[in-house]
PDB file of C-alpha atoms in Angstrom:
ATOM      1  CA  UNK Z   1     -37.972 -42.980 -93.363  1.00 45.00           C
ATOM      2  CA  UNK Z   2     -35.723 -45.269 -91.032  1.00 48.00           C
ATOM      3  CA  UNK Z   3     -36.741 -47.214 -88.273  1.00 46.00           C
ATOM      4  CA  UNK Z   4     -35.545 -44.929 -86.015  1.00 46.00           C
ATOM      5  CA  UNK Z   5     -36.777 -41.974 -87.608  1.00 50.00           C
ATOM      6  CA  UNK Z   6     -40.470 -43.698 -86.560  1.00 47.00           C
ATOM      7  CA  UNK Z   7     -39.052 -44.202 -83.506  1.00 46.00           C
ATOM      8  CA  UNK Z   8     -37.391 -40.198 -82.637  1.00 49.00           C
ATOM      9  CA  UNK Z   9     -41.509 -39.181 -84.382  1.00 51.00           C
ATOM     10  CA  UNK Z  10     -43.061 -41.455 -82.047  1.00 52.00           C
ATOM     11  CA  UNK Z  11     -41.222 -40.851 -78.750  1.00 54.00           C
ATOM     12  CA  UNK Z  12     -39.804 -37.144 -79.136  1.00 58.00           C
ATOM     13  CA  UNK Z  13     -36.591 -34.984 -79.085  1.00 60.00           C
ATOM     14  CA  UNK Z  14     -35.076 -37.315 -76.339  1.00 61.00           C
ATOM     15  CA  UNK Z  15     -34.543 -40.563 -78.781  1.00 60.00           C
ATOM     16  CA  UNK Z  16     -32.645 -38.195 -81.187  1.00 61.00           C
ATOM     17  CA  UNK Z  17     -29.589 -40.189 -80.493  1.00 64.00           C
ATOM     18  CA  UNK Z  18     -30.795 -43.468 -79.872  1.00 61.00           C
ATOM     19  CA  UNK Z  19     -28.878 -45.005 -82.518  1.00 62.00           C
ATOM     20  CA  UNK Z  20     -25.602 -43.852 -81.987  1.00 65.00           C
ATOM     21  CA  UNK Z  21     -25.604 -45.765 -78.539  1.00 66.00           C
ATOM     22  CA  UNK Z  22     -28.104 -48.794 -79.160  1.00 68.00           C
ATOM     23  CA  UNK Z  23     -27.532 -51.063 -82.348  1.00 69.00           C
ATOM     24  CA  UNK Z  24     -30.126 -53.418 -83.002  1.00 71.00           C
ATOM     25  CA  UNK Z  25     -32.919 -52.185 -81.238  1.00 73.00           C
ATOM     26  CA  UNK Z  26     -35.116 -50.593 -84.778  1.00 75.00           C
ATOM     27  CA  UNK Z  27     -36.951 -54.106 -84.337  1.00 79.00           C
ATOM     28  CA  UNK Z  28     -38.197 -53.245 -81.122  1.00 77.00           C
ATOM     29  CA  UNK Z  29     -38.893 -49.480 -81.690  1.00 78.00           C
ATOM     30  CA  UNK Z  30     -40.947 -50.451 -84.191  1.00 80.00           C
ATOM     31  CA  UNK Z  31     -42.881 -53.034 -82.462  1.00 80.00           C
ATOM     32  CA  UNK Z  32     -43.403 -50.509 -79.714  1.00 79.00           C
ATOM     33  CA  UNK Z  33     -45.256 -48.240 -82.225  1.00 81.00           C
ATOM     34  CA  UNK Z  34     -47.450 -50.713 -83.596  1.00 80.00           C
ATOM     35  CA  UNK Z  35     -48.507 -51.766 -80.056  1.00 75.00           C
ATOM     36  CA  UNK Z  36     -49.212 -48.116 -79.089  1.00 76.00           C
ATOM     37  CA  UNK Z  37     -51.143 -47.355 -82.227  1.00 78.00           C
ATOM     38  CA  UNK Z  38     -53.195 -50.687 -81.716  1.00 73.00           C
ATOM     39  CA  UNK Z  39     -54.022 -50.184 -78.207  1.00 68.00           C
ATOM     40  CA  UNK Z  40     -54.668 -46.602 -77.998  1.00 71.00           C
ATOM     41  CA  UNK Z  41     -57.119 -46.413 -81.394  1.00 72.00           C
ATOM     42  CA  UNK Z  42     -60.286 -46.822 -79.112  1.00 66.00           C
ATOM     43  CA  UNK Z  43     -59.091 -46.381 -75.216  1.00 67.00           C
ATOM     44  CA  UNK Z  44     -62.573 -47.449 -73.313  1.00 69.00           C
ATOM     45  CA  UNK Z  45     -62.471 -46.347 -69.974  1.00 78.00           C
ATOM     46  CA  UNK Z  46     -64.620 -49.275 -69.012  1.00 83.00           C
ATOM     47  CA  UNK Z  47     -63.935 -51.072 -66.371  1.00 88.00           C
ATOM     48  CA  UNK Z  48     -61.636 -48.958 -64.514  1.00 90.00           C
ATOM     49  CA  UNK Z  49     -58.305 -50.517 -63.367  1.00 93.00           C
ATOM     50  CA  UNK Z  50     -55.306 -50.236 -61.496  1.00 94.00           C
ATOM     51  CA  UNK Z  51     -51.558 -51.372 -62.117  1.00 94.00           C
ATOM     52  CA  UNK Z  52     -49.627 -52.017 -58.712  1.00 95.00           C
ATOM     53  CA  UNK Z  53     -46.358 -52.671 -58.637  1.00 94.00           C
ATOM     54  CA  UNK Z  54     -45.264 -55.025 -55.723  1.00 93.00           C
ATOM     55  CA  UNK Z  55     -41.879 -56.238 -56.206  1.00 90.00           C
ATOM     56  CA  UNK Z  56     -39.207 -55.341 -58.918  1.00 88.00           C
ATOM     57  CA  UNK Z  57     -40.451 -58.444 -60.716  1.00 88.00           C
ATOM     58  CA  UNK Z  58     -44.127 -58.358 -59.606  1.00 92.00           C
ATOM     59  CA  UNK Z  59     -47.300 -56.621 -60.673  1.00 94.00           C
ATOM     60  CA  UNK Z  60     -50.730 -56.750 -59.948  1.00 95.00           C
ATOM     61  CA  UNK Z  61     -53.777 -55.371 -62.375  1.00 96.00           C
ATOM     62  CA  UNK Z  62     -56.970 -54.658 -60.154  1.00 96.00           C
ATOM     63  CA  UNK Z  63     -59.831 -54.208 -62.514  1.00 95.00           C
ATOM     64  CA  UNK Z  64     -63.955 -53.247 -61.233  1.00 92.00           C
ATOM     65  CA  UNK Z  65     -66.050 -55.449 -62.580  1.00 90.00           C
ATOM     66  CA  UNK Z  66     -69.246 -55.482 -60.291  1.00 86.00           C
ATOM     67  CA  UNK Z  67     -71.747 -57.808 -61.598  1.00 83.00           C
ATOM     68  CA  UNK Z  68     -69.455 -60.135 -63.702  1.00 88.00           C
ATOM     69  CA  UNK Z  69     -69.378 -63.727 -62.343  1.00 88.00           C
ATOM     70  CA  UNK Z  70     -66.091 -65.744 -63.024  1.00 90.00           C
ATOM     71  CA  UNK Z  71     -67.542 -68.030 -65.675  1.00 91.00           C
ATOM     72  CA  UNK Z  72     -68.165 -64.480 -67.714  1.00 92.00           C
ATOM     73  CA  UNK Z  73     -64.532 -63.501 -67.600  1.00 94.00           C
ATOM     74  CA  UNK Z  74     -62.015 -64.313 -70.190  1.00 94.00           C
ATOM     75  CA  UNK Z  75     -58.090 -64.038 -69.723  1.00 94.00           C
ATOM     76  CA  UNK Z  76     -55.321 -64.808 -72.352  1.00 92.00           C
ATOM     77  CA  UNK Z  77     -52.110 -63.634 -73.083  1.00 88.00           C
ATOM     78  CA  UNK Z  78     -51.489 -63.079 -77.305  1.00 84.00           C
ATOM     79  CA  UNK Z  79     -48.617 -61.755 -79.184  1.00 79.00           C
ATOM     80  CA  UNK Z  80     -47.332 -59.585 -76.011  1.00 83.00           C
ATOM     81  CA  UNK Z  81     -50.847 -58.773 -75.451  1.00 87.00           C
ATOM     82  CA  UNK Z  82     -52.728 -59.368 -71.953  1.00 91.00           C
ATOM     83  CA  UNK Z  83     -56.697 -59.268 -72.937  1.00 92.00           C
ATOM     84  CA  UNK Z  84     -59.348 -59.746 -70.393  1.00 93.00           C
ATOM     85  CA  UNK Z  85     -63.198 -60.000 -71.523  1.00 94.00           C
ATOM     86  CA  UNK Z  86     -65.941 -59.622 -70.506  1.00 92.00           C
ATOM     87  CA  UNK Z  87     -69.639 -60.935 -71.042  1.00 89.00           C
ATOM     88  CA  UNK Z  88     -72.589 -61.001 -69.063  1.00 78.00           C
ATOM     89  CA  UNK Z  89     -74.790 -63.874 -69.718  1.00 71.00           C
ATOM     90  CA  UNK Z  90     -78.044 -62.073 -70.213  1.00 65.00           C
ATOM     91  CA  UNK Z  91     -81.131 -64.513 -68.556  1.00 58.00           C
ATOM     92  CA  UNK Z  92     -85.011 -64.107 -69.604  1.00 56.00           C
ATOM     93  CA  UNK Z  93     -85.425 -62.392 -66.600  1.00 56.00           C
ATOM     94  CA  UNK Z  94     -83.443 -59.527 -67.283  1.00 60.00           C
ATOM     95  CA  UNK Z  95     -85.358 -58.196 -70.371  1.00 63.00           C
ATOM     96  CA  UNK Z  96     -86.226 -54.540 -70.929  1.00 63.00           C
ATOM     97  CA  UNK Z  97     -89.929 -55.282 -69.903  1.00 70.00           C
ATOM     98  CA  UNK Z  98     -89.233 -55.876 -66.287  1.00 77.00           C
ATOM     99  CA  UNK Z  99     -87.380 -53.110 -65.323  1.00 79.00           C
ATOM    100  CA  UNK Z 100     -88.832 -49.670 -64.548  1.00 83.00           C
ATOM    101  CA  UNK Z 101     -85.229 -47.878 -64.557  1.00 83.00           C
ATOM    102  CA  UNK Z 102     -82.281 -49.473 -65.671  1.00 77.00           C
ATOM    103  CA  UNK Z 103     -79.039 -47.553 -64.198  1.00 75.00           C
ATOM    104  CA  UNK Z 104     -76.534 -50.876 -64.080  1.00 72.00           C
ATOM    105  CA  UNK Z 105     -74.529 -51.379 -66.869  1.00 67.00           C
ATOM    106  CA  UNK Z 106     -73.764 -55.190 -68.205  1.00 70.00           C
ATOM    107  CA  UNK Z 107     -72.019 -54.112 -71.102  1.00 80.00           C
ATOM    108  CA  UNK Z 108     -69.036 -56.498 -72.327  1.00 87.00           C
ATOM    109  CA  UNK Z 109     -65.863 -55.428 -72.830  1.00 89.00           C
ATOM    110  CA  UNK Z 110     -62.304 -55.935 -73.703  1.00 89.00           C
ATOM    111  CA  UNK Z 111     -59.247 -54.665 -72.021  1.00 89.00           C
ATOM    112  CA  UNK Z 112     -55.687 -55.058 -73.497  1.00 87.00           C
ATOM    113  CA  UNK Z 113     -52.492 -54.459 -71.907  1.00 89.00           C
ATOM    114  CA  UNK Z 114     -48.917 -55.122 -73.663  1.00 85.00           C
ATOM    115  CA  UNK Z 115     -46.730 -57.132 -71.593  1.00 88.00           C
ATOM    116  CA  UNK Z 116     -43.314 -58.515 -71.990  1.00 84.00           C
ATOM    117  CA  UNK Z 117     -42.520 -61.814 -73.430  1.00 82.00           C
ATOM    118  CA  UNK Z 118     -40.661 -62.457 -70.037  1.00 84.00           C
ATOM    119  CA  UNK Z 119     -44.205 -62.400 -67.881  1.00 87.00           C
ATOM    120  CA  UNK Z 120     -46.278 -65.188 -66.777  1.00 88.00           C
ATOM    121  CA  UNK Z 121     -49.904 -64.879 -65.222  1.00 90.00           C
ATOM    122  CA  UNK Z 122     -49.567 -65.880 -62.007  1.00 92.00           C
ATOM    123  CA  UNK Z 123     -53.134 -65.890 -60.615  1.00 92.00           C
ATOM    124  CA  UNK Z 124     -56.144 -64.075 -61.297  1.00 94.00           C
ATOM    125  CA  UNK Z 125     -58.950 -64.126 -58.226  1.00 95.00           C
ATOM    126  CA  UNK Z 126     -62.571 -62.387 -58.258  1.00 94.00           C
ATOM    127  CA  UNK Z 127     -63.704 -60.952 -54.967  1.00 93.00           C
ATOM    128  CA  UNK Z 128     -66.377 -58.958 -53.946  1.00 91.00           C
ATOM    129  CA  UNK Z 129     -66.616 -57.543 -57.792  1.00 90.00           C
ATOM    130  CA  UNK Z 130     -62.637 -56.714 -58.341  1.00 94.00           C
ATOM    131  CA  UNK Z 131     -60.257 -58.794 -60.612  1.00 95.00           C
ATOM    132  CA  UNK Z 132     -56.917 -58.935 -59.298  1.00 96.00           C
ATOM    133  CA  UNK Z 133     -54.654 -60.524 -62.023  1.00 96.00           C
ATOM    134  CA  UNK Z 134     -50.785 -61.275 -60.507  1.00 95.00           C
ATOM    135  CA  UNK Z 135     -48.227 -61.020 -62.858  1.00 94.00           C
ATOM    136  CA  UNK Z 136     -44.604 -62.152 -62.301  1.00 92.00           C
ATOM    137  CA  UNK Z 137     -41.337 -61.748 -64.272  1.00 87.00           C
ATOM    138  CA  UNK Z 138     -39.057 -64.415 -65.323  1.00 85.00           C
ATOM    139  CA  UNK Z 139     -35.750 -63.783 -65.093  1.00 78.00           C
ATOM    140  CA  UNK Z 140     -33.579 -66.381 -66.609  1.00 76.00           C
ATOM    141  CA  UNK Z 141     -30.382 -67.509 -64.818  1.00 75.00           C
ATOM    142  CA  UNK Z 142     -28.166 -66.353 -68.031  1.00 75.00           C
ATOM    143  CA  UNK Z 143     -30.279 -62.733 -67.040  1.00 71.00           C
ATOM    144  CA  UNK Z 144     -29.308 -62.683 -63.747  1.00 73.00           C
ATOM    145  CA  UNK Z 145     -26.132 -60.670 -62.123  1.00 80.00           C
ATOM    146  CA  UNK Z 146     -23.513 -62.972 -61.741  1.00 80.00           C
ATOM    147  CA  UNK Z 147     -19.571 -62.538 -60.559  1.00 82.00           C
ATOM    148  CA  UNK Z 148     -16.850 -63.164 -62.235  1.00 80.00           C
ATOM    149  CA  UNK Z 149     -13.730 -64.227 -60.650  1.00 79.00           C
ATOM    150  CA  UNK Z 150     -10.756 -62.453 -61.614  1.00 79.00           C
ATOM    151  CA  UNK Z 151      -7.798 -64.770 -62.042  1.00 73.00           C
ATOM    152  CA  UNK Z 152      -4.177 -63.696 -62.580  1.00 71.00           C
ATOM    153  CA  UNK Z 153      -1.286 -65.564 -64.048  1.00 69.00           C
ATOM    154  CA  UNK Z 154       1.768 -65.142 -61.482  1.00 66.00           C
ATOM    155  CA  UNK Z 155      -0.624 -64.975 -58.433  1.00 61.00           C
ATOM    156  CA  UNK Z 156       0.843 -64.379 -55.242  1.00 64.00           C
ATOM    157  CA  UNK Z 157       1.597 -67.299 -52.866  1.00 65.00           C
ATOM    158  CA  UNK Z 158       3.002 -67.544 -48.985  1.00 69.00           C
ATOM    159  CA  UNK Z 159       5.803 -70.368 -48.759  1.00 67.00           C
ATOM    160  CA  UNK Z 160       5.420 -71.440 -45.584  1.00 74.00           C
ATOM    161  CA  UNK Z 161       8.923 -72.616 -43.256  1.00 77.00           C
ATOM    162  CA  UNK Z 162      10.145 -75.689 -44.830  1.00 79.00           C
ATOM    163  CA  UNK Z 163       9.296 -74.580 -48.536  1.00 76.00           C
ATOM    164  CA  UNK Z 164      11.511 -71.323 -47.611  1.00 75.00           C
ATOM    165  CA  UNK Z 165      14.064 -73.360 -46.291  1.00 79.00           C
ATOM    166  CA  UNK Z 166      14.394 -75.537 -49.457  1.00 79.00           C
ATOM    167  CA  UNK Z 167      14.568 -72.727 -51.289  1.00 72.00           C
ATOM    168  CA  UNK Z 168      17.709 -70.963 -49.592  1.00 75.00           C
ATOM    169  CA  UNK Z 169      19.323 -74.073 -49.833  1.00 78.00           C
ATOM    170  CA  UNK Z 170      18.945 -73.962 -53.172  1.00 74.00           C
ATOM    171  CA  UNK Z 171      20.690 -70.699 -53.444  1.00 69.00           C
TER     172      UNK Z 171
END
């Protein structure tokens, strides 16, 4: 099975054609399977999150995580891969013996979302028990829209008085 066999499996009926119009691109298919059969094996829903977009090169992830402090929160980018951890330092005082109900989680976890190779973490801020991450996009200046002047060979040019004149004398 091709490439882009994986690829028309993976994505449906509406890549049937994708490689009569894009040459090259199997590479990328096929990374784009592997990262959506290693992220969604085990999809926690812990914490919950939110992706805003902000700008056509800006994003922000929003994730709840009451009852983390910042030195218990890991970010790093990996192989395309955003992960952010969590763990809860657990103190003496917090042991099962103390507590008469115990209805607030401090579970760790880990949250992975695939990003391009293009975006840079930007900031990441804890307040009031949300992480707000900021991502931004680099575009390169060869990426960027650019005009191109169009030249021609015999372009036209205005003689002004005395270069008309020199040329009728001339004749």
């Amino acid at each position: 099975m091709t490439d882009f066999n994986i690829g028309k499996i993976a994505f449906g009926p509406a890549f049937k054609d994708f490689d009569k119009f894009f040459v090259g691109f199997d590479d990328q298919v096929t990374r784009m399977q592997k990262m959506h059969d290693d992220l969604t094996k085990n999809i926690p829903n812990y914490p919950p999150y939110n992706i805003r977009k902000n700008g056509e090169n800006s994003y922000t992830i929003e994730m709840a995580v009451a009852g983390f402090g910042q030195n218990e929160i890991d970010i790093e980018i990996d192989g395309g891969k955003l992960i952010v951890k969590g763990n809860v330092a657990s103190t003496e005082a917090d042991t099962e013996d103390n507590f008469l109900f115990k209805g607030i989680a401090t579970r760790a976890f880990t949250r992975a979302f695939a990003i391009d190779d293009q975006f840079e973490v930007k900031d990441a801020e804890l307040f009031n028990g949300m992480l707000k991450i900021a991502l931004d996009r680099l575009v390169p200046d060869q990426s960027k829209p650019k005009k191109v002047p169009v030249k021609s060979k015999g372009q036209k040019q205005f003689l002004t008085e005395d270069e008309k004149d020199a040329l009728a004398s001339k004749l």
